[in-house]
Amino acid sequence: MNTLYINSNEPGAAEKAAEILQSGGIVAIPTETVYGLAANALDPGAVKKIFEAKGRPQDNPLIVHVSSLEEIPPLVSKMSPALYPLAEKFWPGPLTLIMKKSDLVPDEVTAGLDTVAIRMPSHPAAREIIRKSGLPLAAPSANASGRPSPTKASHVKEDLDGRIDAVIDGGDCSVGVESTVISLVSDPPVLLRPGGISPAQLEEVLGKIEISHAVFEKLAEGEKAQSPGMKYKHYAPKAKVTLIKGSFEKYEKFLLAQKTATCAVCFEGEGKYFEHSLEYGIKGDAGSQAEHIFDALRRVDETGCENAFVRFPDMQGVGLAVYNRLLRSAAFNVIDLDFTRPVYGLTGPTGSGKTTIGEVFSSHGCNVIDTDLLARKAVENPQVIKDISESFGADLFESGTLNRRKLARRAFSSPENTLLLNKITHPEITKLTIEEIHLGEGRGAKASVIDAPVLFESPLTAVCDKIICVTAPEEERIKRISLRDGITEQEARVRVAAQKSISEYAALSDVIIENTDPVTAAQAAGKFITEELK
Ligand code: TXA
Ligand code: MG
């Protein structure tokens, strides 16, 4: 199919779009929120073409777009009384209302539900096309299913060129995220998707409304979605997206400590601090963040980075919608770098007696986090299991449990394989460690201590206020290791030789605790932490 591109200001643009729509075609049209892919809502055949072009799951219903209130009564079985004050205040505009449908609306539009979603857009080109066609227009966002919604005609072209009849180019969308969806069928009304109109604005008209828990949380397994569109992973580039909470200083430090190419998705003026970056709006200005977020998410893969770290959006007004979309883009992956208590790293070569020093910190009220334990937990994560299977062989898992010995043999067979395993597991270990820090703080811990033998190989160094290194003379460590692990001194010597030298550890640490004599070392640790927590 040859897709026509028409500027909305060209004479006859709306007539041309209307003509295609009347004859059962599908046309991408600009709206103030995002571009929509429109078809005659009363023609099941035309509506089916939308699902095919987008690759959209059949159970996800569409919004019907109208240009005047008079078009609504035939579409609904009953006019909700709340419709009039809402329309008065917010229409035309970024608000979608769900009401009981009439028999006129085909099941193809509502995915078999007995309700229909209706919206009156404010973009002049959209309004003119609806008026000229004389039809209610079913229109989802004009992206390929799962991709970020389009806010420019060029985004539509990226996804749907050759798959649809025409694109009407009306410039960049001013709101930038999709409409607010609220169900008027339940009492009180339930907000299903945050958008251009905020909950506070709605409550001015409706009184108390409910916000569906699916707005901020993953659906429970097997839970039925009130709004089917909210259940899919959505808005996602190929790169793994993580949402990062905390000041710019913390964000910058954490991002620069990453071991893989990472794209900073940050605010205006911040991009220059990173090798790869995209900016999405002004810090403190939710409106400008909404306007640019989808374009930024679309550009992420062009940087070639495997990871994208997104600055946490401002939450007021339309910011709630930006947050909701980013959560889905990140598959609910959020890292919160705002700690209330100090964080210390505890590291050192094997055999130096880190564990004993950790116990001293515990006895002073610190939350000592054992990253070896978290590494074991990390390999229970479904995505990590999938990545390990793909890289090191599915036979490593016997009825879902990892054969750790077998993996160690394969992963430590070469430096490349070791790096590959770290790349798969370290982000998850990092995330779990940061979650443990918050849990400890919630329990009233005085500080957090990250006990990590390979701290310097991990981005966790970036969250540490200070790094403590425990050392002991080489001969002493060799004796301890062979005793602890029941291996020969010769074998222990090989292990010690494979590690960083004491001077390398020392250069990267803030504090050294010499652990030749455990009693003196414990006293030194106790003195350090008492001073710190004073
Ligand atoms: O701003 C917008 O709303 C854009 C522009 C083009 O108008 N449209 C849009 O459509 O975002 P779409 O299809 O991408 O999202 C429609 C959302 C989905 O989450 C869908 O599940 C929900 O509305 N929806 C539609 N009909 C529904 C119904 N009867 N009950 C519950 N949710 C419904
Ligand atoms: Mg959509």
Coordinates of C-alpha atoms in Angstrom, one line a residue, residues 18-525:
A18 CA -12.9 12.3 5.0
E19 CA -13.2 10.7 1.6
I20 CA -10.8 7.8 2.5
L21 CA -12.6 7.3 5.8
Q22 CA -16.0 7.2 4.2
S23 CA -14.8 4.5 1.8
G24 CA -13.6 2.3 4.7
G25 CA -9.9 3.3 4.7
I26 CA -7.6 4.2 7.7
V27 CA -6.0 7.6 8.1
A28 CA -3.5 8.9 10.8
I29 CA -4.8 12.2 12.1
P30 CA -3.2 14.8 14.4
T31 CA -4.8 15.4 17.8
E32 CA -3.6 17.6 20.7
T33 CA -2.5 14.5 22.7
V34 CA -0.9 12.1 20.2
Y35 CA -1.6 11.1 16.5
G36 CA -4.6 8.8 16.2
L37 CA -5.1 6.1 13.6
A38 CA -8.7 6.7 12.5
A39 CA -11.4 4.6 10.9
N40 CA -15.2 4.8 10.6
A41 CA -16.3 3.5 14.0
L42 CA -19.5 2.1 12.6
D43 CA -17.8 -0.1 10.0
P44 CA -16.4 -3.3 11.5
G45 CA -14.3 -4.0 8.4
A46 CA -12.6 -0.6 8.6
V47 CA -12.0 -1.0 12.3
K48 CA -10.3 -4.4 11.7
K49 CA -7.8 -2.7 9.5
I50 CA -6.6 -0.6 12.4
F51 CA -5.9 -3.7 14.5
E52 CA -4.0 -5.3 11.6
A53 CA -1.9 -2.2 10.8
K54 CA -0.9 -1.7 14.4
G55 CA -0.5 -5.4 15.3
R56 CA -2.8 -4.5 18.2
P57 CA -4.1 -7.3 20.5
Q58 CA -7.8 -8.0 19.7
D59 CA -8.9 -7.5 23.3
N60 CA -7.9 -3.8 23.5
P61 CA -10.8 -1.5 22.8
L62 CA -10.6 1.8 20.8
I63 CA -11.7 5.3 21.7
V64 CA -14.5 6.8 19.5
H65 CA -13.8 10.5 18.5
V66 CA -16.6 13.0 18.0
S67 CA -16.8 16.7 17.2
S68 CA -20.0 17.7 18.9
L69 CA -22.2 16.5 21.8
E70 CA -25.1 15.8 19.4
E71 CA -23.1 12.8 18.1
I72 CA -23.1 11.0 21.4
P73 CA -26.7 9.9 22.2
P74 CA -26.8 7.3 19.3
L75 CA -23.5 5.7 20.6
V76 CA -24.5 5.2 24.3
S77 CA -27.5 3.3 25.9
K78 CA -27.7 6.1 28.5
M79 CA -26.2 9.5 28.8
S80 CA -24.2 9.7 32.1
P81 CA -25.3 12.9 33.9
A82 CA -21.7 13.6 34.7
L83 CA -21.0 13.9 31.0
Y84 CA -22.4 17.5 30.7
P85 CA -20.4 19.2 33.4
L86 CA -17.3 17.4 32.3
A87 CA -17.8 18.3 28.6
E88 CA -18.5 21.8 29.5
K89 CA -15.2 22.2 31.3
F90 CA -12.8 19.9 29.4
W91 CA -14.1 19.3 25.9
P92 CA -12.9 19.6 23.3
G93 CA -9.7 18.3 25.0
P94 CA -7.6 15.4 26.4
L95 CA -10.4 13.6 28.3
T96 CA -12.0 10.3 27.4
L97 CA -15.3 9.2 29.0
I98 CA -16.5 5.6 29.3
M99 CA -20.2 5.0 29.3
K100 CA -22.6 2.1 28.5
K101 CA -22.6 1.5 24.7
S102 CA -25.6 1.3 22.4
D103 CA -26.1 -1.5 19.8
L104 CA -24.9 0.8 17.1
V105 CA -21.3 0.5 18.3
P106 CA -19.8 -2.7 16.8
D107 CA -18.0 -5.2 19.1
E108 CA -14.9 -4.7 17.1
V109 CA -14.6 -1.2 18.5
T110 CA -15.2 -2.1 22.2
A111 CA -13.5 -5.5 22.1
G112 CA -16.7 -7.1 23.2
L113 CA -17.1 -4.9 26.3
D114 CA -20.6 -3.4 27.0
T115 CA -19.0 0.1 27.4
V116 CA -17.6 2.6 24.9
A117 CA -14.9 5.2 25.3
I118 CA -15.7 8.6 23.8
R119 CA -13.5 11.7 23.3
M120 CA -13.9 15.1 21.7
P121 CA -10.4 16.2 20.6
S122 CA -9.5 19.9 20.3
H123 CA -7.0 19.8 17.5
P124 CA -8.5 21.9 14.6
A125 CA -7.5 19.4 12.0
A126 CA -9.0 16.4 13.9
R127 CA -12.2 18.4 14.4
E128 CA -12.5 19.3 10.7
I129 CA -11.9 15.7 9.6
I130 CA -14.6 14.4 11.9
R131 CA -17.0 17.0 10.8
K132 CA -16.3 16.6 7.1
S133 CA -16.6 12.8 7.3
G134 CA -19.8 13.0 9.2
L135 CA -18.7 9.9 11.1
P136 CA -17.7 8.9 14.6
L137 CA -14.0 7.9 14.3
A138 CA -12.5 5.0 16.2
A139 CA -8.9 5.9 16.7
P140 CA -6.1 4.4 18.9
S141 CA -2.7 6.0 19.0
A142 CA -1.1 5.7 15.6
N143 CA 2.0 3.7 16.6
A144 CA 2.8 0.0 16.1
S145 CA 1.5 -1.8 19.1
G146 CA 4.0 -1.7 22.1
R147 CA 6.0 1.3 20.7
P148 CA 5.8 4.8 22.2
S149 CA 2.8 6.8 20.9
P150 CA 3.5 9.2 18.0
T151 CA 3.7 12.9 18.7
K152 CA 5.0 13.9 15.2
A153 CA 3.9 12.8 11.7
S154 CA 7.4 11.4 11.2
H155 CA 6.8 9.0 14.2
V156 CA 3.7 7.6 12.4
K157 CA 5.8 7.1 9.3
E158 CA 8.5 5.2 11.2
D159 CA 5.9 2.7 12.4
L160 CA 3.1 2.5 9.8
D161 CA 4.5 3.6 6.4
G162 CA 2.9 1.4 3.7
R163 CA 0.4 -0.1 6.1
I164 CA -2.2 2.7 6.2
D165 CA -3.9 4.9 3.5
A166 CA -2.8 8.3 4.6
V167 CA -1.1 10.5 7.2
I168 CA -2.4 14.0 7.8
D169 CA 0.5 16.1 9.1
G170 CA -0.7 18.7 11.6
G171 CA 2.7 19.3 13.3
D172 CA 3.8 18.3 16.8
C173 CA 1.2 17.4 19.3
S174 CA 1.0 20.0 22.1
V175 CA 0.0 17.8 25.1
G176 CA 2.3 14.9 24.1
V177 CA 0.7 12.1 26.2
E178 CA -2.6 10.4 25.6
S179 CA -5.9 11.5 27.1
T180 CA -7.1 10.9 30.6
V181 CA -9.5 7.9 30.6
I182 CA -12.2 7.8 33.2
S183 CA -15.1 5.4 33.6
L184 CA -18.5 7.0 34.4
V185 CA -20.0 3.5 34.7
S186 CA -18.9 2.9 38.2
D187 CA -19.7 5.0 41.3
P188 CA -17.5 6.8 42.2
P189 CA -16.0 7.3 38.7
V190 CA -12.7 5.4 38.2
L191 CA -9.7 6.9 36.6
L192 CA -8.2 4.2 34.3
R193 CA -5.4 6.1 32.6
P194 CA -3.9 9.5 33.7
G195 CA -3.4 12.0 30.9
G196 CA -3.8 15.6 30.0
I197 CA -6.5 16.3 32.6
S198 CA -5.3 15.7 36.2
P199 CA -7.2 13.9 38.9
A200 CA -7.5 17.2 40.9
Q201 CA -9.1 18.9 37.9
L202 CA -11.6 16.0 37.6
E203 CA -12.4 16.1 41.3
E204 CA -13.4 19.8 41.0
V205 CA -16.3 18.6 38.8
L206 CA -17.0 15.1 40.0
G207 CA -16.1 15.2 43.7
K208 CA -14.1 12.2 44.9
I209 CA -12.9 9.8 42.2
E210 CA -11.1 6.5 42.5
I211 CA -7.7 5.9 40.8
S212 CA -7.3 2.4 39.5
H213 CA -4.4 0.6 41.2
A214 CA -3.3 -0.5 37.7
V215 CA -2.2 3.1 37.1
F216 CA 0.9 2.6 39.4
E217 CA 1.2 -1.1 39.9
K218 CA 1.7 -4.2 37.8
L219 CA -1.5 -6.2 37.5
A220 CA -1.5 -9.3 39.7
E221 CA -1.0 -12.5 37.8
G222 CA -4.4 -13.5 36.3
E223 CA -6.0 -10.2 37.3
K224 CA -8.5 -8.9 34.7
A225 CA -7.6 -5.4 33.5
Q226 CA -10.4 -2.8 33.8
S227 CA -8.8 -1.0 30.9
P228 CA -7.2 -3.7 28.7
G229 CA -4.6 -1.2 27.3
M230 CA -3.0 -0.9 30.8
K231 CA -1.9 -4.5 30.9
Y232 CA 0.7 -4.7 28.1
K233 CA 4.3 -3.8 28.3
H234 CA 4.2 -0.6 26.4
Y235 CA 6.2 2.4 25.2
A236 CA 9.4 0.4 25.3
P237 CA 12.5 0.8 23.2
K238 CA 14.8 -2.2 22.7
A239 CA 17.2 -0.9 25.3
K240 CA 16.3 -1.7 28.9
V241 CA 14.7 1.3 30.5
T242 CA 15.2 2.1 34.2
L243 CA 13.6 5.0 36.0
I244 CA 16.0 6.7 38.5
K245 CA 14.8 8.7 41.5
G246 CA 17.1 11.2 43.2
S247 CA 19.0 14.4 42.6
F248 CA 20.9 15.1 39.4
E249 CA 24.2 14.7 41.3
K250 CA 23.2 11.2 42.4
Y251 CA 21.9 10.3 39.0
E252 CA 25.0 11.5 37.3
K253 CA 27.3 9.6 39.6
F254 CA 25.3 6.4 39.3
L255 CA 25.1 6.6 35.5
L256 CA 28.8 7.3 35.1
A257 CA 29.6 4.2 37.2
Q258 CA 27.7 1.9 34.8
K259 CA 29.7 -0.8 33.1
T260 CA 27.6 -0.9 29.9
A261 CA 26.8 1.8 27.4
T262 CA 24.0 3.8 29.0
C263 CA 21.9 6.5 27.5
A264 CA 20.9 9.4 29.9
V265 CA 17.3 10.4 29.3
C266 CA 17.4 13.6 31.3
F267 CA 16.2 17.2 31.5
E268 CA 17.3 20.2 29.4
G269 CA 20.9 21.3 30.0
E270 CA 21.9 18.0 31.6
G271 CA 22.8 15.9 28.6
K272 CA 26.2 17.5 28.1
Y273 CA 27.5 15.5 31.1
F274 CA 27.1 12.2 29.4
E275 CA 28.5 10.4 26.3
H276 CA 25.0 9.4 25.2
S277 CA 22.0 11.5 26.1
L278 CA 18.5 12.6 25.2
E279 CA 16.7 15.5 26.8
Y280 CA 13.0 15.5 27.6
G281 CA 11.7 18.8 28.7
I282 CA 12.6 21.2 31.5
K283 CA 13.2 20.2 35.1
G284 CA 10.2 21.3 37.2
D285 CA 7.9 21.7 34.2
A286 CA 5.7 18.6 33.8
G287 CA 4.0 20.0 30.7
S288 CA 7.2 20.2 28.7
Q289 CA 8.3 16.8 30.0
A290 CA 5.0 15.3 28.7
E291 CA 5.5 17.0 25.3
H292 CA 8.9 15.4 24.7
I293 CA 8.9 12.1 26.5
F294 CA 7.7 9.9 23.7
D295 CA 10.1 11.4 21.1
A296 CA 13.0 10.7 23.6
L297 CA 11.9 7.1 24.1
R298 CA 11.7 6.7 20.3
R299 CA 15.3 8.0 19.9
V300 CA 16.9 5.8 22.6
D301 CA 17.7 2.9 20.3
E302 CA 19.5 5.3 17.8
T303 CA 22.2 5.8 20.5
G304 CA 23.0 2.1 20.3
C305 CA 23.0 1.9 24.1
E306 CA 21.7 -1.3 25.8
N307 CA 20.4 0.7 28.8
A308 CA 18.5 3.9 29.2
F309 CA 18.3 5.6 32.6
V310 CA 15.5 8.1 32.8
R311 CA 15.3 11.0 35.2
F312 CA 12.2 10.8 37.4
P313 CA 9.5 13.1 36.0
D314 CA 7.8 15.9 38.0
M315 CA 4.5 14.5 39.3
Q316 CA 2.2 17.5 39.3
G317 CA -0.7 17.8 36.7
V318 CA 0.1 15.9 33.5
G319 CA 3.3 14.6 35.2
L320 CA 1.3 11.7 36.7
A321 CA 0.6 10.6 33.1
V322 CA 4.3 10.8 32.2
Y323 CA 5.2 8.7 35.3
N324 CA 2.5 6.2 34.4
R325 CA 3.9 5.8 30.8
L326 CA 7.5 5.6 32.0
L327 CA 6.7 2.9 34.5
R328 CA 5.4 0.8 31.6
S329 CA 8.3 1.6 29.4
A330 CA 10.6 0.5 32.2
A331 CA 8.5 -2.6 33.0
F332 CA 8.2 -1.1 36.5
N333 CA 12.0 -1.0 37.0
V334 CA 12.6 1.9 39.4
I335 CA 15.8 2.7 41.3
D336 CA 15.5 5.2 44.2
L337 CA 18.8 6.8 45.0
D338 CA 17.3 9.0 47.8
F339 CA 18.7 7.5 51.0
T340 CA 18.0 8.9 54.4
R341 CA 21.1 7.4 56.2
P342 CA 24.7 6.9 55.2
V343 CA 25.7 4.1 52.9
Y344 CA 29.1 2.4 53.2
G345 CA 30.8 -0.1 51.0
L346 CA 32.7 -3.0 52.6
T347 CA 35.1 -4.8 50.4
G348 CA 38.6 -6.5 50.4
P349 CA 40.4 -9.4 49.0
T350 CA 39.2 -12.9 49.8
G351 CA 40.5 -14.2 53.2
S352 CA 40.8 -10.8 54.7
G353 CA 38.0 -11.3 57.2
K354 CA 35.3 -9.0 55.9
T355 CA 32.6 -11.0 57.5
T356 CA 33.9 -10.4 61.0
I357 CA 34.1 -6.7 60.4
G358 CA 30.5 -6.8 59.0
E359 CA 29.4 -8.2 62.3
V360 CA 30.9 -5.3 64.1
F361 CA 28.9 -2.9 62.0
S362 CA 25.7 -4.9 62.6
S363 CA 26.2 -4.7 66.3
H364 CA 26.3 -0.9 65.9
G365 CA 22.8 -0.9 64.4
C366 CA 23.9 -1.0 60.7
N367 CA 22.1 -3.0 58.0
V368 CA 24.8 -5.2 56.5
I369 CA 23.8 -6.3 53.1
D370 CA 25.4 -9.6 51.8
T371 CA 25.6 -9.2 48.1
D372 CA 26.6 -12.9 47.7
L373 CA 23.2 -13.8 49.0
L374 CA 21.5 -11.3 46.6
A375 CA 23.5 -12.7 43.7
R376 CA 21.7 -16.0 44.4
K377 CA 18.4 -14.2 44.5
A378 CA 19.2 -12.4 41.3
V379 CA 19.3 -15.7 39.3
E380 CA 15.7 -16.4 40.3
N381 CA 14.5 -13.3 38.3
P382 CA 12.7 -14.6 35.2
Q383 CA 14.5 -12.1 32.9
V384 CA 17.9 -13.1 34.3
I385 CA 17.0 -16.8 33.9
K386 CA 16.1 -16.1 30.3
D387 CA 19.4 -14.2 29.6
I388 CA 21.5 -16.9 31.3
S389 CA 19.8 -19.6 29.3
E390 CA 20.3 -17.8 26.1
S391 CA 24.0 -17.0 26.7
F392 CA 25.2 -20.1 28.6
G393 CA 22.7 -22.8 27.8
A394 CA 19.2 -23.8 28.8
D395 CA 20.5 -27.1 30.3
L396 CA 21.9 -25.1 33.3
F397 CA 18.4 -25.0 34.7
E398 CA 16.9 -28.2 36.1
S399 CA 13.2 -27.7 36.8
G400 CA 13.7 -23.9 37.1
T401 CA 16.7 -24.1 39.5
L402 CA 20.1 -23.0 38.4
N403 CA 23.0 -25.4 38.6
R404 CA 25.4 -22.8 40.0
R405 CA 28.5 -25.0 39.7
K406 CA 27.9 -25.7 36.1
L407 CA 27.3 -22.0 35.4
A408 CA 30.5 -21.1 37.3
R409 CA 32.5 -23.5 35.2
R410 CA 31.2 -22.0 31.9
A411 CA 31.2 -18.4 33.0
F412 CA 34.7 -18.4 34.5
S413 CA 36.2 -20.3 31.6
S414 CA 37.3 -17.0 29.9
P415 CA 37.4 -13.3 30.8
E416 CA 34.8 -12.6 28.1
N417 CA 32.3 -15.1 29.6
T418 CA 32.9 -13.6 33.1
L419 CA 32.1 -10.2 31.7
L420 CA 29.0 -11.5 30.0
L421 CA 27.7 -13.1 33.2
N422 CA 28.4 -9.9 35.1
K423 CA 26.5 -7.9 32.5
I424 CA 23.5 -10.1 33.0
T425 CA 23.5 -10.4 36.8
H426 CA 25.0 -7.1 38.1
P427 CA 22.0 -4.8 37.2
E428 CA 19.7 -7.1 39.1
I429 CA 22.1 -7.4 42.1
T430 CA 22.4 -3.6 42.1
K431 CA 18.6 -3.2 42.1
L432 CA 18.1 -5.7 44.9
T433 CA 20.9 -4.1 47.0
I434 CA 19.3 -0.7 46.7
E435 CA 16.0 -2.2 47.6
E436 CA 17.6 -3.7 50.7
I437 CA 19.0 -0.3 51.7
H438 CA 15.5 1.2 51.7
L439 CA 14.1 -1.8 53.6
G440 CA 16.8 -1.4 56.2
E441 CA 16.2 2.3 56.5
G442 CA 12.5 1.5 57.0
R443 CA 13.4 -0.7 59.9
G444 CA 15.4 2.1 61.5
A445 CA 18.9 1.0 60.5
K446 CA 21.5 3.7 61.5
A447 CA 23.4 3.1 58.2
S448 CA 23.7 0.6 55.4
V449 CA 26.8 -1.4 54.7
I450 CA 27.2 -3.1 51.3
D451 CA 29.3 -6.2 51.8
A452 CA 30.6 -6.9 48.3
P453 CA 33.9 -8.7 47.4
V454 CA 33.7 -7.3 43.9
L455 CA 32.4 -3.8 44.8
F456 CA 34.7 -2.0 42.4
E457 CA 33.4 -4.1 39.5
S458 CA 29.9 -2.8 40.3
P459 CA 28.1 0.5 39.9
L460 CA 27.2 0.2 43.6
T461 CA 30.4 2.2 44.3
A462 CA 28.4 5.2 43.2
V463 CA 25.9 4.9 46.0
C464 CA 28.5 4.6 48.8
D465 CA 29.4 7.6 50.9
K466 CA 32.6 5.9 51.9
I467 CA 34.3 2.7 51.0
I468 CA 36.0 0.6 53.7
C469 CA 38.6 -2.0 52.7
V470 CA 39.5 -4.9 55.0
T471 CA 43.0 -6.3 54.3
A472 CA 45.4 -8.9 55.8
P473 CA 48.9 -10.0 54.8
E474 CA 48.9 -12.4 51.9
E475 CA 50.3 -15.4 53.8
E476 CA 47.7 -14.9 56.5
R477 CA 44.9 -14.8 53.8
I478 CA 46.2 -18.0 52.1
K479 CA 46.1 -19.8 55.4
R480 CA 42.5 -18.6 56.2
I481 CA 41.2 -19.5 52.7
S482 CA 42.6 -23.0 52.7
L483 CA 41.2 -23.6 56.2
R484 CA 37.8 -22.1 55.4
D485 CA 37.2 -23.8 52.1
G486 CA 39.1 -27.0 52.8
I487 CA 41.5 -26.5 49.8
T488 CA 45.3 -26.8 49.6
E489 CA 47.5 -23.8 50.2
Q490 CA 48.6 -24.1 46.6
E491 CA 45.0 -23.8 45.4
A492 CA 44.4 -20.8 47.7
R493 CA 47.5 -19.1 46.3
V494 CA 46.0 -19.3 42.8
R495 CA 42.8 -17.6 44.0
V496 CA 44.7 -14.9 45.8
A497 CA 46.8 -14.2 42.7
A498 CA 43.7 -13.8 40.6
Q499 CA 42.5 -10.8 42.7
K500 CA 43.4 -7.1 42.7
S501 CA 46.5 -6.3 44.7
I502 CA 46.2 -4.8 48.1
S503 CA 47.5 -1.5 46.8
E504 CA 44.8 -1.4 44.1
Y505 CA 42.1 -1.9 46.8
A506 CA 43.7 0.8 49.0
A507 CA 43.8 3.3 46.2
L508 CA 40.1 3.0 45.6
S509 CA 39.0 3.0 49.3
D510 CA 38.5 5.7 51.9
V511 CA 39.3 3.7 55.0
I512 CA 41.6 0.6 55.4
I513 CA 41.1 -1.8 58.2
E514 CA 44.1 -4.0 58.8
N515 CA 42.9 -7.4 59.9
T516 CA 45.9 -9.3 61.0
D517 CA 44.7 -9.5 64.6
P518 CA 40.9 -9.8 64.6
V519 CA 40.5 -8.1 68.1
T520 CA 42.4 -5.0 67.0
A521 CA 40.6 -4.9 63.7
A522 CA 37.2 -5.2 65.4
Q523 CA 38.2 -2.3 67.7
A524 CA 39.2 -0.2 64.6
A525 CA 35.9 -0.9 62.9

